[in-house]
């Protein structure tokens, strides 16, 4: 999860805003020989059927997206290798009713194959690799981030129907990385396998530039606000956990005071019975303070899981949208412009060159270059098509805000209610602490009683 705010893209990206290839290594199909439309292999009919109406428009609700799958990622105790320890994760999918073991490097290969197959879609980022001296806090934070990553992927419509997701979540063999690479590299990317790829321009709205400019500005503002909300929610949950530790220590100190066995000096013997009663009462109060600490810790943990994690999930999604826009700007747009410039140079060479053989060779290269430019243009429109759909997915996730606020309010109500009950149970036990003259009980005055007498 990054802490950077979303910057608006330049006007060039607005004009053709959509996801694109990150670079030539990530998208070799766009960088190599031109792709002839008639040569593209027939896609899997089970997942490439054209929907009714305008296929550009998505109708998914948040509940439908969340219901696609729920994946748990749990830590397996560290195993000692020959030189280093490594961390394994148990990845369990409700949809596939599967449970497999995965290492961080398996997630890395899976992420790379997603980018290879879906360069024009929102692929969430992975958490960083292990650093030297990584502690439990780092390992737990990475586990949470991997869980967010795989759930976003498993609920993403195109990803959820792809074979590499099923492989990652259900294949129990030892060579899962090779299986993922074979499955992804033998069929090409989404552009090569989508029947709509060559007609994507026909479905795009005429005011697409204005739509994307407005959408990106809105999403940038949402990202910035959710980032600040996440930071405050983290602080609130952290304060609850710190409060739990303070309450526990407070109770232990009262218990230690009540367990003190130092004898009273003779001149204080008059108060021997009073001190004995006080010690007995103080010692018993540690139980209630331990219970208060437990309630505060539960509230903090609940808010970490139900509030902070949901905010992080949405921030991860928004960050993947930003990364997608950057890939489009640096990928398709840049390559298209570079190809057009190269084509212009070669045409000028034909005009200036008088050698027949050289002219023929240049004309052949120009034809190849123009075919490549045509493919680039098709990819550019398909990239816009995909980015338009990804923008709709972002908006489909917006109702998650109500889930987050509901979880926060419920946590606060439940936490205060439970702690209030413990405080109420604790109050009667304080009566024996307030011994006045002749051992008469004199509870302390409340602030509204006025100034205490001399």
C-alpha positions as a Markdown table, in Angstrom:
| # | Residue | x | y | z |
|---|---|---|---|---|
| 1 | Unk | 0.0 | 0.0 | 0.0 |
| 2 | Unk | 1.5 | 3.2 | -1.0 |
| 3 | Unk | 1.1 | 6.6 | 0.6 |
| 4 | Unk | 1.2 | 8.7 | -2.6 |
| 5 | Unk | -1.7 | 10.7 | -3.6 |
| 6 | Unk | -3.1 | 10.2 | -7.1 |
| 7 | Unk | -1.8 | 12.9 | -9.5 |
| 8 | Unk | -4.0 | 13.9 | -12.5 |
| 9 | Unk | -2.6 | 12.5 | -15.7 |
| 10 | Unk | -1.4 | 14.8 | -18.5 |
| 11 | Unk | -3.7 | 15.9 | -21.3 |
| 12 | Unk | -2.2 | 13.3 | -23.6 |
| 13 | Unk | -3.3 | 10.5 | -21.3 |
| 14 | Unk | -6.7 | 12.1 | -20.9 |
| 15 | Unk | -7.2 | 11.9 | -24.7 |
| 16 | Unk | -6.5 | 8.2 | -24.8 |
| 17 | Unk | -6.8 | 7.3 | -21.2 |
| 18 | Unk | -6.9 | 3.6 | -20.6 |
| 19 | Unk | -4.6 | 0.9 | -19.5 |
| 20 | Unk | -1.7 | -0.1 | -21.6 |
| 21 | Unk | 1.4 | -2.1 | -21.8 |
| 22 | Unk | 4.0 | -1.2 | -19.2 |
| 23 | Unk | 7.0 | -1.7 | -21.4 |
| 24 | Unk | 8.2 | -3.8 | -24.3 |
| 25 | Unk | 9.2 | -6.6 | -21.9 |
| 26 | Unk | 5.8 | -6.7 | -20.3 |
| 27 | Unk | 4.0 | -6.6 | -23.6 |
| 28 | Unk | 6.2 | -8.2 | -26.3 |
| 29 | Unk | 3.2 | -8.6 | -28.6 |
| 30 | Unk | 2.8 | -4.9 | -29.1 |
| 31 | Unk | 6.6 | -4.3 | -29.5 |
| 32 | Unk | 7.3 | -7.1 | -32.0 |
| 33 | Unk | 6.0 | -7.9 | -35.4 |
| 34 | Unk | 2.5 | -6.5 | -36.2 |
| 35 | Unk | -0.4 | -8.7 | -35.2 |
| 36 | Unk | -2.7 | -9.5 | -38.0 |
| 37 | Unk | -6.4 | -9.5 | -36.9 |
| 38 | Unk | -7.2 | -12.5 | -39.0 |
| 39 | Unk | -4.5 | -14.6 | -37.5 |
| 40 | Unk | -5.6 | -14.2 | -33.9 |
| 41 | Unk | -6.5 | -17.6 | -32.3 |
| 42 | Unk | -10.1 | -18.3 | -31.5 |
| 43 | Unk | -10.7 | -17.5 | -27.8 |
| 44 | Unk | -12.3 | -19.8 | -25.3 |
| 45 | Unk | -16.0 | -19.4 | -26.0 |
| 46 | Unk | -17.0 | -20.1 | -22.4 |
| 47 | Unk | -15.5 | -16.8 | -21.2 |
| 48 | Unk | -15.5 | -14.6 | -24.3 |
| 49 | Unk | -19.2 | -14.5 | -25.2 |
| 50 | Unk | -20.3 | -11.0 | -26.1 |
| 51 | Unk | -22.9 | -9.7 | -23.6 |
| 52 | Unk | -26.2 | -8.3 | -24.7 |
| 53 | Unk | -26.4 | -4.6 | -25.5 |
| 54 | Unk | -23.3 | -2.4 | -25.2 |
| 55 | Unk | -20.5 | -4.7 | -23.8 |
| 56 | Unk | -18.6 | -1.6 | -22.6 |
| 57 | Unk | -21.1 | -1.1 | -19.8 |
| 58 | Unk | -20.8 | -3.2 | -16.7 |
| 59 | Unk | -23.7 | -3.8 | -14.3 |
| 60 | Unk | -21.9 | -5.4 | -11.3 |
| 61 | Unk | -22.9 | -4.4 | -7.8 |
| 62 | Unk | -20.6 | -4.5 | -4.9 |
| 63 | Unk | -22.4 | -7.5 | -3.4 |
| 64 | Unk | -22.0 | -9.4 | -6.7 |
| 65 | Unk | -18.3 | -8.6 | -6.8 |
| 66 | Unk | -17.7 | -9.6 | -3.1 |
| 67 | Unk | -19.7 | -12.8 | -3.6 |
| 68 | Unk | -17.4 | -14.1 | -6.4 |
| 69 | Unk | -14.9 | -15.5 | -3.8 |
| 70 | Unk | -13.4 | -15.0 | -0.4 |
| 71 | Unk | -9.8 | -16.1 | -0.1 |
| 72 | Unk | -8.0 | -16.5 | 3.2 |
| 73 | Unk | -4.3 | -16.2 | 3.5 |
| 74 | Unk | -2.7 | -17.5 | 6.7 |
| 75 | Unk | 0.9 | -17.9 | 7.8 |
| 76 | Unk | 2.4 | -21.3 | 8.1 |
| 77 | Unk | 5.1 | -21.6 | 10.8 |
| 78 | Unk | 8.5 | -20.8 | 9.4 |
| 79 | Unk | 10.6 | -23.6 | 8.0 |
| 80 | Unk | 14.3 | -23.6 | 8.2 |
| 81 | Unk | 16.1 | -24.1 | 5.0 |
| 82 | Unk | 19.8 | -24.9 | 4.5 |
| 83 | Unk | 20.8 | -21.2 | 5.0 |
| 84 | Unk | 17.6 | -19.1 | 5.4 |
| 85 | Unk | 14.1 | -19.5 | 6.8 |
| 86 | Unk | 11.2 | -19.0 | 4.4 |
| 87 | Unk | 7.6 | -18.1 | 5.0 |
| 88 | Unk | 4.8 | -20.1 | 3.6 |
| 89 | Unk | 1.1 | -19.2 | 3.3 |
| 90 | Unk | -2.0 | -21.3 | 3.3 |
| 91 | Unk | -4.3 | -19.9 | 0.6 |
| 92 | Unk | -7.9 | -21.1 | 0.9 |
| 93 | Unk | -10.6 | -20.3 | -1.6 |
| 94 | Unk | -14.3 | -20.6 | -0.9 |
| 95 | Unk | -15.2 | -20.7 | -4.6 |
| 96 | Unk | -12.9 | -23.5 | -5.5 |
| 97 | Unk | -13.2 | -25.2 | -2.1 |
| 98 | Unk | -9.4 | -25.5 | -2.2 |
| 99 | Unk | -6.5 | -25.0 | 0.2 |
| 100 | Unk | -2.9 | -24.8 | -1.1 |
| 101 | Unk | 0.5 | -23.7 | 0.1 |
| 102 | Unk | 2.2 | -20.8 | -1.5 |
| 103 | Unk | 5.4 | -18.8 | -1.0 |
| 104 | Unk | 5.9 | -15.2 | -1.7 |
| 105 | Unk | 7.8 | -16.0 | -5.0 |
| 106 | Unk | 4.7 | -17.8 | -6.2 |
| 107 | Unk | 2.7 | -14.6 | -5.7 |
| 108 | Unk | 5.4 | -12.8 | -7.7 |
| 109 | Unk | 5.1 | -15.1 | -10.7 |
| 110 | Unk | 1.3 | -15.0 | -10.5 |
| 111 | Unk | 1.4 | -11.2 | -10.5 |
| 112 | Unk | 3.8 | -11.2 | -13.5 |
| 113 | Unk | 1.5 | -13.5 | -15.5 |
| 114 | Unk | -1.5 | -11.3 | -14.7 |
| 115 | Unk | 0.3 | -8.3 | -16.2 |
| 116 | Unk | 1.4 | -10.4 | -19.2 |
| 117 | Unk | -2.2 | -11.5 | -19.9 |
| 118 | Unk | -4.0 | -8.4 | -18.8 |
| 119 | Unk | -1.8 | -5.4 | -19.5 |
| 120 | Unk | -4.9 | -3.1 | -19.8 |
| 121 | Unk | -6.6 | -4.1 | -16.5 |
| 122 | Unk | -6.1 | -3.0 | -12.9 |
| 123 | Unk | -3.6 | -5.5 | -11.5 |
| 124 | Unk | -3.0 | -4.7 | -7.8 |
| 125 | Unk | 0.6 | -4.3 | -6.6 |
| 126 | Unk | 2.3 | -6.8 | -4.4 |
| 127 | Unk | 3.8 | -5.9 | -1.0 |
| 128 | Unk | 7.6 | -5.6 | -0.9 |
| 129 | Unk | 9.9 | -8.5 | -0.5 |
| 130 | Unk | 11.4 | -9.6 | 2.8 |
| 131 | Unk | 14.1 | -7.2 | 4.0 |
| 132 | Unk | 17.0 | -8.1 | 6.1 |
| 133 | Unk | 15.9 | -8.3 | 9.7 |
| 134 | Unk | 12.2 | -8.5 | 8.9 |
| 135 | Unk | 10.2 | -8.8 | 12.1 |
| 136 | Unk | 6.9 | -10.3 | 12.9 |
| 137 | Unk | 5.2 | -7.0 | 12.3 |
| 138 | Unk | 6.5 | -6.8 | 8.8 |
| 139 | Unk | 5.6 | -10.4 | 8.1 |
| 140 | Unk | 2.0 | -9.9 | 9.4 |
| 141 | Unk | 1.7 | -6.7 | 7.4 |
| 142 | Unk | 2.8 | -8.5 | 4.2 |
| 143 | Unk | 0.3 | -11.4 | 4.9 |
| 144 | Unk | -2.5 | -8.8 | 5.1 |
| 145 | Unk | -1.4 | -7.2 | 1.9 |
| 146 | Unk | -1.2 | -10.5 | 0.1 |
| 147 | Unk | -4.7 | -11.3 | 1.3 |
| 148 | Unk | -6.0 | -8.0 | -0.1 |
| 149 | Unk | -4.2 | -8.6 | -3.4 |
| 150 | Unk | -5.6 | -12.1 | -4.0 |
| 151 | Unk | -9.2 | -11.1 | -3.0 |
| 152 | Unk | -9.2 | -8.1 | -5.4 |
| 153 | Unk | -7.9 | -10.4 | -8.1 |
| 154 | Unk | -10.4 | -13.2 | -7.4 |
| 155 | Unk | -13.3 | -10.7 | -7.5 |
| 156 | Unk | -12.2 | -8.9 | -10.7 |
| 157 | Unk | -14.5 | -10.1 | -13.5 |
| 158 | Unk | -12.0 | -10.9 | -16.3 |
| 159 | Unk | -9.4 | -12.3 | -13.8 |
| 160 | Unk | -11.9 | -14.5 | -12.0 |
| 161 | Unk | -12.8 | -16.4 | -15.2 |
| 162 | Unk | -9.2 | -17.0 | -16.2 |
| 163 | Unk | -7.3 | -20.3 | -15.9 |
| 164 | Unk | -4.3 | -18.8 | -14.2 |
| 165 | Unk | -6.4 | -17.8 | -11.2 |
| 166 | Unk | -7.8 | -21.3 | -10.9 |
| 167 | Unk | -4.3 | -22.7 | -11.1 |
| 168 | Unk | -3.0 | -20.4 | -8.4 |
| 169 | Unk | -5.8 | -21.1 | -6.0 |
| 170 | Unk | -6.2 | -24.9 | -6.6 |
| 171 | Unk | -3.1 | -26.5 | -8.1 |
| 172 | Unk | -1.4 | -28.4 | -5.3 |
| 173 | Unk | 1.7 | -29.6 | -7.2 |
| 174 | Unk | 5.2 | -28.4 | -6.5 |
| 175 | Unk | 5.8 | -26.6 | -9.8 |
| 176 | Unk | 3.0 | -24.1 | -9.7 |
| 177 | Unk | 5.3 | -21.3 | -11.1 |
| 178 | Unk | 6.0 | -23.3 | -14.3 |
| 179 | Unk | 2.3 | -24.1 | -14.7 |
| 180 | Unk | 1.4 | -20.5 | -14.4 |
| 181 | Unk | 3.9 | -19.4 | -17.0 |
| 182 | Unk | 2.8 | -22.2 | -19.4 |
| 183 | Unk | -0.9 | -21.2 | -19.0 |
| 184 | Unk | -0.2 | -17.5 | -19.5 |
| 185 | Unk | 2.4 | -17.5 | -22.3 |
| 186 | Unk | 0.9 | -20.0 | -24.7 |
| 187 | Unk | -2.3 | -18.0 | -25.5 |
| 188 | Unk | -1.1 | -14.3 | -25.7 |
| 189 | Unk | -2.7 | -11.4 | -23.9 |
| 190 | Unk | -6.3 | -10.3 | -23.6 |
| 191 | Unk | -6.1 | -8.3 | -26.9 |
| 192 | Unk | -5.2 | -11.5 | -28.7 |
| 193 | Unk | -8.1 | -13.4 | -27.3 |
| 194 | Unk | -11.0 | -11.0 | -27.1 |
| 195 | Unk | -13.5 | -10.9 | -30.0 |
| 196 | Unk | -14.3 | -7.3 | -29.4 |
| 197 | Unk | -10.6 | -6.1 | -29.5 |
| 198 | Unk | -10.7 | -4.9 | -33.1 |
| 199 | Unk | -14.1 | -3.2 | -32.7 |
| 200 | Unk | -13.4 | -1.5 | -29.3 |
| 201 | Unk | -13.5 | 2.0 | -30.9 |
| 202 | Unk | -17.1 | 1.4 | -32.0 |
| 203 | Unk | -18.3 | 1.2 | -28.3 |
| 204 | Unk | -16.4 | 4.1 | -26.9 |
| 205 | Unk | -18.4 | 7.3 | -26.2 |
| 206 | Unk | -17.8 | 10.4 | -28.3 |
| 207 | Unk | -17.0 | 12.4 | -25.2 |
| 208 | Unk | -14.6 | 9.9 | -23.7 |
| 209 | Unk | -11.9 | 12.5 | -23.0 |
| 210 | Unk | -14.3 | 14.6 | -20.9 |
| 211 | Unk | -15.6 | 11.5 | -19.1 |
| 212 | Unk | -12.1 | 10.3 | -18.2 |
| 213 | Unk | -10.9 | 13.7 | -17.1 |
| 214 | Unk | -13.9 | 14.0 | -14.7 |
| 215 | Unk | -13.6 | 10.4 | -13.5 |
| 216 | Unk | -9.8 | 10.7 | -12.8 |
| 217 | Unk | -10.3 | 13.9 | -10.9 |
| 218 | Unk | -13.0 | 12.4 | -8.8 |
| 219 | Unk | -11.0 | 9.2 | -8.1 |
| 220 | Unk | -7.9 | 11.3 | -7.2 |
| 221 | Unk | -9.9 | 13.2 | -4.6 |
| 222 | Unk | -11.4 | 9.9 | -3.3 |
| 223 | Unk | -7.9 | 8.4 | -3.0 |
| 224 | Unk | -6.6 | 11.4 | -1.1 |
| 225 | Unk | -9.6 | 11.4 | 1.3 |
| 226 | Unk | -9.5 | 7.7 | 1.9 |
| 227 | Unk | -5.7 | 7.8 | 2.5 |
| 228 | Unk | -6.3 | 10.4 | 5.3 |
| 229 | Unk | -9.2 | 8.3 | 6.7 |
| 230 | Unk | -7.1 | 5.2 | 6.8 |
| 231 | Unk | -4.3 | 7.1 | 8.7 |
| 232 | Unk | -6.9 | 8.3 | 11.3 |
| 233 | Unk | -8.5 | 4.9 | 11.6 |
| 234 | Unk | -5.0 | 3.4 | 12.2 |
| 235 | Unk | -4.4 | 5.9 | 15.0 |
| 236 | Unk | -7.8 | 5.2 | 16.6 |
| 237 | Unk | -7.2 | 1.5 | 16.6 |
| 238 | Unk | -3.6 | 1.9 | 17.8 |
| 239 | Unk | -4.9 | 4.1 | 20.7 |
| 240 | Unk | -7.3 | 1.4 | 21.8 |
| 241 | Unk | -4.5 | -1.1 | 21.9 |
| 242 | Unk | -2.3 | 1.3 | 23.8 |
| 243 | Unk | -5.1 | 2.0 | 26.2 |
| 244 | Unk | -5.4 | -1.8 | 26.7 |
| 245 | Unk | -1.8 | -2.0 | 27.6 |
| 246 | Unk | -2.0 | 0.9 | 30.0 |
| 247 | Unk | -5.1 | -0.5 | 31.8 |
| 248 | Unk | -3.4 | -3.8 | 32.2 |
| 249 | Unk | -0.3 | -2.2 | 33.7 |
| 250 | Unk | -2.5 | 0.0 | 35.9 |
| 251 | Unk | -4.2 | -3.1 | 37.3 |
| 252 | Unk | -1.0 | -4.9 | 37.9 |
| 253 | Unk | 0.4 | -2.0 | 39.8 |
| 254 | Unk | -2.7 | -1.9 | 42.0 |
| 255 | Unk | -2.2 | -5.6 | 42.6 |
| 256 | Unk | 1.5 | -5.2 | 43.5 |
| 257 | Unk | 0.5 | -2.4 | 45.9 |
| 258 | Unk | -2.0 | -4.7 | 47.5 |
| 259 | Unk | 0.5 | -7.5 | 47.8 |
| 260 | Unk | 3.1 | -5.5 | 49.5 |
| 261 | Unk | 4.3 | -7.3 | 52.7 |
| 262 | Unk | 6.4 | -4.5 | 54.2 |
| 263 | Unk | 5.4 | -4.2 | 57.9 |
| 264 | Unk | 3.9 | -0.9 | 59.2 |
| 265 | Unk | 6.1 | 1.0 | 61.7 |
| 266 | Unk | 4.9 | 1.2 | 65.3 |
| 267 | Unk | 3.8 | 4.8 | 65.0 |
| 268 | Unk | 1.4 | 3.8 | 62.2 |
| 269 | Unk | -0.1 | 0.9 | 64.1 |
| 270 | Unk | -3.3 | 2.9 | 64.7 |
| 271 | Unk | -4.1 | 2.5 | 60.9 |
| 272 | Unk | -3.1 | -1.1 | 60.6 |
| 273 | Unk | -6.6 | -2.3 | 60.0 |
| 274 | Unk | -7.3 | 0.5 | 57.5 |
| 275 | Unk | -4.2 | -0.3 | 55.5 |
| 276 | Unk | -4.9 | -4.0 | 55.5 |
| 277 | Unk | -8.5 | -3.4 | 54.1 |
| 278 | Unk | -7.1 | -1.1 | 51.5 |
| 279 | Unk | -4.5 | -3.6 | 50.4 |
| 280 | Unk | -7.1 | -6.4 | 50.1 |
| 281 | Unk | -9.4 | -4.2 | 48.0 |
| 282 | Unk | -6.5 | -3.0 | 45.7 |
| 283 | Unk | -5.4 | -6.5 | 45.1 |
| 284 | Unk | -8.9 | -7.5 | 44.0 |
| 285 | Unk | -9.2 | -4.6 | 41.5 |
| 286 | Unk | -6.6 | -6.1 | 39.1 |
| 287 | Unk | -9.2 | -8.5 | 37.8 |
| 288 | Unk | -11.5 | -5.8 | 36.6 |
| 289 | Unk | -8.7 | -3.8 | 35.1 |
| 290 | Unk | -7.4 | -6.9 | 33.2 |
| 291 | Unk | -11.0 | -7.3 | 31.9 |
| 292 | Unk | -11.0 | -3.7 | 30.8 |
| 293 | Unk | -7.7 | -4.1 | 29.1 |
| 294 | Unk | -9.1 | -7.2 | 27.2 |
| 295 | Unk | -12.2 | -5.3 | 26.0 |
| 296 | Unk | -10.0 | -2.3 | 24.8 |
| 297 | Unk | -7.7 | -4.7 | 23.0 |
| 298 | Unk | -10.6 | -6.5 | 21.3 |
| 299 | Unk | -12.0 | -3.2 | 20.1 |
| 300 | Unk | -8.6 | -2.2 | 18.7 |
| 301 | Unk | -8.1 | -5.5 | 16.9 |
| 302 | Unk | -11.7 | -5.4 | 15.6 |
| 303 | Unk | -11.2 | -1.9 | 14.1 |
| 304 | Unk | -7.9 | -3.0 | 12.6 |
| 305 | Unk | -9.6 | -5.9 | 10.8 |
| 306 | Unk | -13.0 | -4.4 | 9.9 |
| 307 | Unk | -12.1 | -0.7 | 9.4 |
| 308 | Unk | -8.4 | -0.3 | 8.6 |
| 309 | Unk | -8.2 | -3.4 | 6.4 |
| 310 | Unk | -11.2 | -2.4 | 4.3 |
| 311 | Unk | -9.8 | 1.1 | 3.9 |
| 312 | Unk | -6.5 | -0.5 | 2.8 |
| 313 | Unk | -8.3 | -2.8 | 0.4 |
| 314 | Unk | -10.0 | 0.2 | -1.3 |
| 315 | Unk | -6.8 | 2.2 | -1.4 |
| 316 | Unk | -5.0 | -0.8 | -3.1 |
| 317 | Unk | -7.7 | -0.8 | -5.7 |
| 318 | Unk | -7.4 | 2.9 | -6.3 |
| 319 | Unk | -3.6 | 2.7 | -6.5 |
| 320 | Unk | -3.9 | -0.1 | -9.1 |
| 321 | Unk | -6.1 | 2.3 | -11.2 |
| 322 | Unk | -3.4 | 4.9 | -11.0 |
| 323 | Unk | -0.8 | 2.3 | -12.0 |
| 324 | Unk | -3.0 | 1.3 | -14.9 |
| 325 | Unk | -3.2 | 4.9 | -16.2 |
| 326 | Unk | 0.6 | 5.2 | -16.0 |
| 327 | Unk | 1.0 | 2.0 | -18.0 |
| 328 | Unk | -1.3 | 3.3 | -20.6 |
| 329 | Unk | 0.6 | 6.6 | -20.9 |
| 330 | Unk | 4.0 | 5.0 | -21.0 |
| 331 | Unk | 3.0 | 2.0 | -23.0 |
| 332 | Unk | 0.5 | 2.3 | -25.9 |
| 333 | Unk | 0.6 | 6.1 | -26.3 |
| 334 | Unk | 4.4 | 6.3 | -26.2 |
| 335 | Unk | 4.9 | 3.3 | -28.6 |
| 336 | Unk | 2.3 | 4.6 | -31.0 |
| 337 | Unk | 3.9 | 8.0 | -31.2 |
| 338 | Unk | 7.3 | 6.5 | -31.6 |
| 339 | Unk | 6.1 | 4.2 | -34.4 |
| 340 | Unk | 4.5 | 7.2 | -36.2 |
| 341 | Unk | 7.7 | 9.1 | -36.0 |
| 342 | Unk | 9.7 | 6.2 | -37.4 |
| 343 | Unk | 7.2 | 5.8 | -40.3 |
| 344 | Unk | 7.7 | 9.4 | -41.2 |
| 345 | Unk | 11.5 | 9.1 | -41.2 |
| 346 | Unk | 11.4 | 6.1 | -43.5 |
| 347 | Unk | 9.0 | 7.8 | -46.0 |
| 348 | Unk | 11.4 | 10.8 | -46.2 |
| 349 | Unk | 14.2 | 8.3 | -46.9 |
| 350 | Unk | 12.2 | 6.8 | -49.9 |
| 351 | Unk | 11.8 | 10.3 | -51.4 |
| 352 | Unk | 15.5 | 11.1 | -51.1 |
| 353 | Unk | 16.9 | 7.7 | -52.1 |
| 354 | Unk | 17.3 | 7.0 | -55.9 |
| 355 | Unk | 18.6 | 3.4 | -55.7 |
| 356 | Unk | 15.9 | 1.0 | -56.9 |
| 357 | Unk | 16.9 | -1.8 | -54.5 |
| 358 | Unk | 17.1 | 0.5 | -51.6 |
| 359 | Unk | 13.7 | 2.0 | -52.4 |
| 360 | Unk | 12.1 | -1.4 | -52.6 |
| 361 | Unk | 13.6 | -2.4 | -49.2 |
| 362 | Unk | 12.4 | 0.8 | -47.7 |
| 363 | Unk | 8.9 | 0.4 | -49.1 |
| 364 | Unk | 8.7 | -3.1 | -47.6 |
| 365 | Unk | 9.8 | -1.7 | -44.2 |
| 366 | Unk | 7.3 | 1.1 | -44.5 |
| 367 | Unk | 4.5 | -1.5 | -45.1 |
| 368 | Unk | 5.6 | -3.5 | -42.1 |
| 369 | Unk | 5.7 | -0.3 | -40.0 |
| 370 | Unk | 2.2 | 0.8 | -41.2 |
| 371 | Unk | 0.9 | -2.7 | -40.2 |
| 372 | Unk | 2.5 | -2.2 | -36.8 |
| 373 | Unk | 0.9 | 1.3 | -36.5 |
| 374 | Unk | -2.5 | -0.2 | -37.3 |
| 375 | Unk | -2.0 | -2.8 | -34.6 |
| 376 | Unk | -0.9 | -0.1 | -32.2 |
| 377 | Unk | -4.1 | 1.9 | -33.0 |
| 378 | Unk | -6.3 | -1.1 | -32.3 |
| 379 | Unk | -4.5 | -1.8 | -29.1 |
| 380 | Unk | -4.9 | 1.9 | -28.1 |
| 381 | Unk | -8.6 | 1.8 | -28.6 |
| 382 | Unk | -8.8 | -1.6 | -26.8 |
| 383 | Unk | -6.8 | -0.1 | -23.9 |
| 384 | Unk | -9.3 | 2.8 | -23.7 |
| 385 | Unk | -12.1 | 0.3 | -23.8 |
| 386 | Unk | -10.7 | -1.6 | -20.9 |
| 387 | Unk | -9.9 | 1.5 | -18.9 |
| 388 | Unk | -13.5 | 2.6 | -19.3 |
| 389 | Unk | -14.6 | -0.7 | -17.7 |
| 390 | Unk | -12.1 | -0.4 | -14.9 |
| 391 | Unk | -13.4 | 3.0 | -14.1 |
| 392 | Unk | -16.8 | 1.5 | -13.7 |
| 393 | Unk | -15.4 | -1.1 | -11.4 |
| 394 | Unk | -14.0 | 1.6 | -9.2 |
| 395 | Unk | -17.4 | 3.2 | -8.9 |
| 396 | Unk | -18.9 | -0.3 | -8.2 |
| 397 | Unk | -16.6 | -0.5 | -5.1 |
| 398 | Unk | -17.6 | 3.0 | -3.8 |
| 399 | Unk | -20.5 | 1.6 | -1.6 |
| 400 | Unk | -17.8 | -0.1 | 0.4 |
| 401 | Unk | -17.7 | 3.3 | 2.2 |
| 402 | Unk | -21.0 | 2.4 | 4.0 |
| 403 | Unk | -19.6 | -0.9 | 5.0 |
| 404 | Unk | -16.5 | 0.7 | 6.5 |
| 405 | Unk | -18.5 | 3.4 | 8.4 |
| 406 | Unk | -20.9 | 0.8 | 9.7 |
| 407 | Unk | -18.1 | -1.4 | 11.0 |
| 408 | Unk | -16.5 | 1.6 | 12.7 |
| 409 | Unk | -19.7 | 2.8 | 14.4 |
| 410 | Unk | -20.6 | -0.7 | 15.5 |
| 411 | Unk | -17.1 | -1.2 | 16.9 |
| 412 | Unk | -17.3 | 2.0 | 18.9 |
| 413 | Unk | -20.8 | 1.3 | 20.2 |
| 414 | Unk | -19.9 | -2.3 | 21.2 |
| 415 | Unk | -16.6 | -1.3 | 22.8 |
| 416 | Unk | -18.0 | 1.5 | 24.9 |
| 417 | Unk | -21.0 | -0.6 | 25.9 |
| 418 | Unk | -18.8 | -3.5 | 27.1 |
| 419 | Unk | -16.3 | -1.4 | 28.8 |
| 420 | Unk | -19.0 | 0.7 | 30.5 |
| 421 | Unk | -20.5 | -2.4 | 32.0 |
| 422 | Unk | -17.1 | -3.4 | 33.5 |
| 423 | Unk | -16.7 | 0.1 | 34.9 |
| 424 | Unk | -20.2 | -0.1 | 36.4 |
| 425 | Unk | -19.3 | -3.5 | 38.0 |
| 426 | Unk | -16.1 | -2.0 | 39.3 |
| 427 | Unk | -17.6 | 1.0 | 41.0 |
| 428 | Unk | -19.2 | -0.8 | 44.0 |
| 429 | Unk | -15.9 | -2.5 | 44.8 |
| 430 | Unk | -14.3 | 0.9 | 45.5 |
| 431 | Unk | -16.5 | 1.5 | 48.7 |
| 432 | Unk | -14.0 | -0.2 | 51.0 |
| 433 | Unk | -11.3 | 2.2 | 49.8 |
| 434 | Unk | -13.0 | 5.3 | 51.2 |
| 435 | Unk | -12.6 | 4.9 | 55.0 |
| 436 | Unk | -13.1 | 8.2 | 56.9 |
| 437 | Unk | -12.8 | 8.9 | 60.7 |
| 438 | Unk | -13.7 | 5.9 | 62.9 |
| 439 | Unk | -13.6 | 3.7 | 59.8 |
| 440 | Unk | -16.8 | 5.3 | 58.5 |
| 441 | Unk | -17.1 | 5.1 | 54.7 |
| 442 | Unk | -16.9 | 8.4 | 52.9 |
| 443 | Unk | -17.0 | 8.1 | 49.2 |
| 444 | Unk | -15.3 | 11.0 | 47.3 |
| 445 | Unk | -17.3 | 14.0 | 46.3 |
| 446 | Unk | -18.1 | 14.5 | 42.7 |
| 447 | Unk | -16.9 | 17.6 | 40.9 |
| 448 | Unk | -20.3 | 19.3 | 41.1 |
| 449 | Unk | -20.3 | 19.1 | 44.9 |
| 450 | Unk | -18.1 | 22.2 | 45.0 |
| 451 | Unk | -14.8 | 22.9 | 46.7 |
| 452 | Unk | -13.7 | 20.4 | 49.3 |
| 453 | Unk | -13.7 | 21.7 | 52.9 |
| 454 | Unk | -10.4 | 22.4 | 54.6 |
